[in-house]
Structure formats: structure tokens, C-alpha cells
């Protein structure tokens, strides 16, 4: 299904500013739909002959829908949209006409012109029409709550026709919550409560106000109830701003262990301020869970920090031990262990600074690559380069993958073209850019020693290639059985922990490349791209 913008750009002559305004309406019109007990359909003119295209639709959560089928994308004209034509041409809300039937559902049509105000604040031309269609099959005498809903809905409908609704969205407010069913308070022009829904009354009781809200000055009440005087002043000022015709950001009130979210909207049909609409929602449990999650996240980060410190302590002890060992083979083994422990510590260090169990892996790869060139047992200077992005990886993948890359990079630097004997018995490692005598052809100058790490994502898999321009794999090298301890660790981690695959082969331009394929979907947890 095409989006509102796609449909408008393809079928209508609406300007980008007009489409943006329609987007704002579609982002906030659930409020109007619920208070109207009606479906809302956003109709954009297709051409001058009275043809309209439905670019958006919303159904009420407070009443049965008038349409079982989705109307978005439908183009209609003729007598069926005569009411839309009147609202569009005359710029007024259309409420005349007899009920119509959609199958066996009787419905009442209304049409609300949509205006976009000009830069100087004047009402501009009509750019679209909101159809308000009410299912009449369950019509009955409305209650006091329903009458207040309908009255307020009419005020908001007139504000759409005036171009003053919806209000601009404030930074950081991605939704229009709270909703009508959470709690509704209507104020007169003086800020006195004229109606409070049962859910709104309950929310204020949680804050410690036991009396009925009707007749109460809501701004003054917010000041009295809030635990924090500054918080109470902000909530009170939001109500006063709405009474002046502004649309303030949402505010929270904390009192007696409860938290209530408030959203104040001005009511000014035909440009006349007549009061305000305040939506309230008891979010006590939501904030309690948020605090619990914050505490949990802090605990997890502290655990990762301590694990990192412990691993660094282990690495330091191994380093001290290596300095006291006289046997060269034992010293090399201990130094290798130090590097492996340090690479795991890198992941935990990153997790200790993250808000979730995921890490930005590019930074870790760059640090591991830099360390590999510094600690490798070779006198040749090797360049390291990364192309592509690993993105954000879950911790269980990152921990194993960093060890794999650490081993591959060290093998490339040390065994690809070591400064010593070119026939090093451990040459089964990845060939490194440590190539002093490598050349691009007969008579060509030696190639600059380099290792390139490439990464990209494809079909929920991470594809990684580590390529060097070194001496290549030894003759008769068997990837399944050959290689040193480092390659054995790599194979075990890739096929076991990562559930992926690895292939070692000669690179097409000389040297060696290791190709890894790692699935990102593990137990329902997908790695996220950067």
C-alpha cells in the first residue's frame, strides 16, 4: 500500500507544504475520530472535475467502523462525493443530507475542509477535505461523556477548517498520547473545569485530589498537587498557554507516588479562544518499569565494566608471567593469550558504555586492527584498512567475532610475509601485507604491505573478508586440518559459536583472503545495521 505522500505526489497537484500539513493531520486525527465516534477519511482533489483520492483513513476506537474495507487509494467522483465538492469549493463544513448505506450499514456523511494557514497566520486556501462518516447502526441517546466528546470534536473540526489544528509537533514528541480514552478534561475560557471523564477523575485521585474536578481551576490544582514545585509550575503554565491559544509540550506530574502525563490543546473554533482540552493518562506503572529498566541497564553496564577490569588484570598477570619465562615458545604462547584476552576485554569495555546488549562493532575492529600491527612479531610495517560497515552487533556475536578477527589479522601480519625466513613453518596463517618483496608483476615495484577488512550485510547475514597482498598459502595447505592454534580457534568459533562458515583461499591479485559468513538472526535477535 502506498503512503500518503506517494499517493499525493503521484495523483494530485498538492505542494510539499500541503502534503506536510496532511501528514500532521493524519498524525493527530485519532483524537478527532474517537471523540466523533466516526471514521475519518482524508480526501485530496485529483483534478478540477470533482474527483477525489483517499490518501489516509482512521477508524474510531470508541465506536464501530462504517467501513469494513480499507478506502486508502480509492478514487471517486460524481454524486458520491458531492458533499466533498461542496466543502472543498465553498470552504465550509458540510453536514446536510440523509444517511447513506454501505452494504447493510447506515452512515451519516460530513465533510470538513482542510486549510493550510499562510506564513502571516491568515487562513489559506482549501487543500483537501476530511470526510467524517458515522456508523448509525448503534445510534442511541448519548451519555454526558459522549455529548462532551461530540461537542469538543465539533470544535476541533472547525479548527481544521480554520487551519489551526493540528498544532505543531514538539521535538521529541513522536506520538499524540495520551488518547481520549485515557482521560479527558474540558476547560472554559477562564481555565475552570467544565467536564472531566471518569478516567481523568481517577488519574487525579491517584495524585491525591479526592474531590470532583468540575469547577476547579486546573492550573492552580497542578501547582498544588505536584511534589516538585518547578514541575507543578511547568504543568500549570502548559494549561495557561493552551488557554491563550498555544500548544505547549506534554508535561508530567508526580505526586504521592503516582505519575500522570498531561497534554493541553487550545480550543479556538473560528479563531475565538473558548477554553482548552486537557488529555491525561496515568503512567505510574510505565514510569516504574522505566526506572526498573534504568536500574537493570546500569547494573549490566557495571558488570561489563568489572568483567573488562578482571580481563585486563588477567592479561597483565599473563604478561608478567611471559616476561619471567625463559623458553621462547612458552613466552610466545603467553603473549598470544594476552592478546586474546585483551580483544575480549574490548567488547566488554564497549558494552559497559552502551545502553543495551549491542555494540557498534566498527570501532572495535579498528582498535583490534591497530593493535595487531603494533604487537605482531614482524619488522615489516603493515597497513590496515577497513571498507564497509559491520554496524551494530549483539554482544553474543561480537565477543566471538572479535576473537576471530584478532586471530586472522595477527596471522596475516605475522605469517603473510614475515621479516625472517619466508618459509616459516607456520605459514598457514593468513598472508599479511607485511610483504617487502611482493610485486605487481615482473619489474614492478614492490606492493605496499596491506591488510583490508571488508564487511557488508546481505539477507540477514554478515559477510566479512580479510584480504592481504602477502605471499599466499603454502603449497598443499589444508584449511580443515592445517594451520596453527590461532586458525584452529578461528574454525572452532566460526562454526560453533557463530554458526557460520569460513573459507581460506588465495586472493585473486596475490596474497590470501579469509571469507566469513555469519548469520545475524540468532534466536529471534537480529543484528541491527548502523
Coordinates of C-alpha atoms in Angstrom, one line a residue, residues 68 109 112 277 314 317 323 330-331 345 354 384 470 489:
X68 CA -15.1 -2.8 6.7
X109 CA -21.7 11.9 5.9
X112 CA -14.6 19.2 6.8
X277 CA -8.8 20.4 26.1
X314 CA 44.3 -11.5 33.8
X317 CA 49.3 -11.3 35.0
X323 CA 58.5 -11.8 31.0
X330 CA 56.2 -20.6 26.2
X331 CA 56.7 -16.8 26.1
X345 CA 38.0 -7.1 27.1
X354 CA 26.2 1.0 25.8
X384 CA 45.5 -1.8 7.8
X470 CA 51.3 -11.2 1.0
X489 CA 40.5 -21.2 17.3

